[in-house]
């Protein structure tokens, strides 16, 4: 009989339980040990207890609006059954304030609990918000009464960038699911949601200037059944797709901002472009015809780097994307771009000659550099997968290192910012148990412990170079995430391990405690 896998038990529970109920049960289980995920920098107990009642009020300081309390009040009402009022008071209260002189680290906070008062002092609004998230995890209900054990918590994040990536191109997830997952990211102090919106298998964002992206690129004729390595390939024969309207995108971005989660959109280029080429074949090297991909893999048909129409198209697309996303960064992909068609394309070869480029790898660097300049002119910075190192790195680019750690190391040694997201440690589409009953996944084996024990700062980096590692991200590719339930099975609980990698000081981490 196999050992009972705790991870599997938790996954099954999450699958069938509403997110609020899950979170409250986690709170109840942890409170006696004052368990908070991610583990704070320091916790000191004082033996006192704060008791909630309808008379308790929230007293907010300068610069803090009631909008900052929406998320906390959702959880408190779910647990206690009543709302806390917001007013100036000397009665038992939760006092919220900002003091960047006292709390010096960005996103940092101090949470103090006595029998008379709960105080949260943040370096900034994000710090106050994260103090409230720690308070949520300390709430305890017994015999109808909600209490918090007395303590003082000093806390701040290790890394500025703490992210989760979600691919919605292979499989599409509705807005309600996206919002639910953003709630959970916020609770566990993950501050970035990387939204992978375009790929070979589907274009998922409305672009009004190019309506065929909605009617053609957003849909595929059918979808592969089983694993991509199966032979022969089998298909379900069912048209599949969908896209987010610009109004839906605005709503999700606003929802995330209220929870201090920044959304970074990814518009893939120059590869993974087959869905876009299906609608606008003139953007490819051979002029088509093309079809939105129905199976998973890498395709030779990519944007033509020698065609001026390609850059016009992408600039026009970005002109509609940028107003929807206020984030500093825009992800432009740059990964897995075969050079096969470029090698035989007269336009691409002419571009190489005219720009005095050495080869097709430098042509990719030219492509990325040109798009970077355009985004820089709009006040944005680019992030790309580590293949953007090919042929020379664009001057202000941030590298997201996925094929391993080498791309991040190389970028840091060049004094470029990098985000570590290596496939073998933090890909959530990999198997997390070895049970035969485990649903189909991309491949590999990445249990909770392996994710948790990943260390983003490698020994190859000096102290000065290490500062260019800005954070860490877990990636959920959706080839085998055909439903919301399956996505949650793969994402949780491993994303909580990622939360602790990103937030908790290395010396404070402990897998048994986690």
C-alpha angles and dihedrals in degrees: 000000000000121000114264108259110221090201091058092050092052092047093053090049093052092048094061102031130082113249095244092051091049092052094048092050090050088051092051094049094050106039099090089062091036088239115189125177116238095038110245124235092251139354124191120185122214103185095243128119129215113211121204125219135158087268092066112102136192113239111199125198131216116307095021118108129192087254087076089062100053094095095045093048091053091059096039093052090047090055104034102029094230139070128246116234122234115228146116107276147158091205120099103304152159107245118202124191144154121232115162091179093059096037104042103177119084111251089012125134146178118224117193123183125188131157090265105040150009114218127190118185116184133192085224140345090287090055092053089048093052091047087057091050090055089049090053090057091050096052111114128189124200129160090355094305125114117214141166125210115239116260147131118235124192110191146164136154125267094213129034093215117059111164151173123200123207125190111211095170100079091040126012123226124199124242094255091059092048091052092048091054091046088055090056094046089053094049090055094044097251103150105189133061113192106204112201099204107167136042143131093288099050148350109226109183128076114244108184096198090058108043093173088071086069100040099038113012095047092061138056127198095237143337132244116255118222127356123343089235092060115111125243100025116237125204136202096223092225125127109238136187151082140181141216117252116228089250090055090049091051090051093051092047091050091047090051094046090055086059095044093251116137115210118216113195121213119213103182120228151203092354132032087052103127096112091054092045090053088065099034107028093171087076092067129080096247100034096240152211093223133171131204105261118262097192137042124266146075119303129205094220108092137151112299107248092197095056118091089204088068092061093043090052094048093046090051091049091050090048087064095039098051098062089054095054120048092187118127090230133063118190114221099181108221096179132126097007110162114213094207097107093039090058092060099032113106092208093052092046090050089051091052090051097044094048093043092239122166099221147327091294090061087046088060089050089051090051094050093043092052092051090045091056090051093050091045088055087058092051096258136121126219131235120194138175115264094269087078084080088072112109093004133320120268109249102252101023125133114217121222104203111214110144088063136306094290095088092053092046092050092048093049091049087054088050093249122137115255138189117207116227105147115184098228094054111032109024107121095195089072123096115275098191135029096228115130087229092062108118121249113287139175096265141268127070120264111166123188092262093055092052092046095050096051113121115203096198106075126202090243090073124082121222092263093047094047091067088071091066097093099180152303137275138192117218127215111194110191107213089114098026097095096160141026090252092054091047090053090048089057100038099046134099093001094068087063089060088053089052090058093046089054100042111026124081110251092240092054096054119108123168095203089052091046 
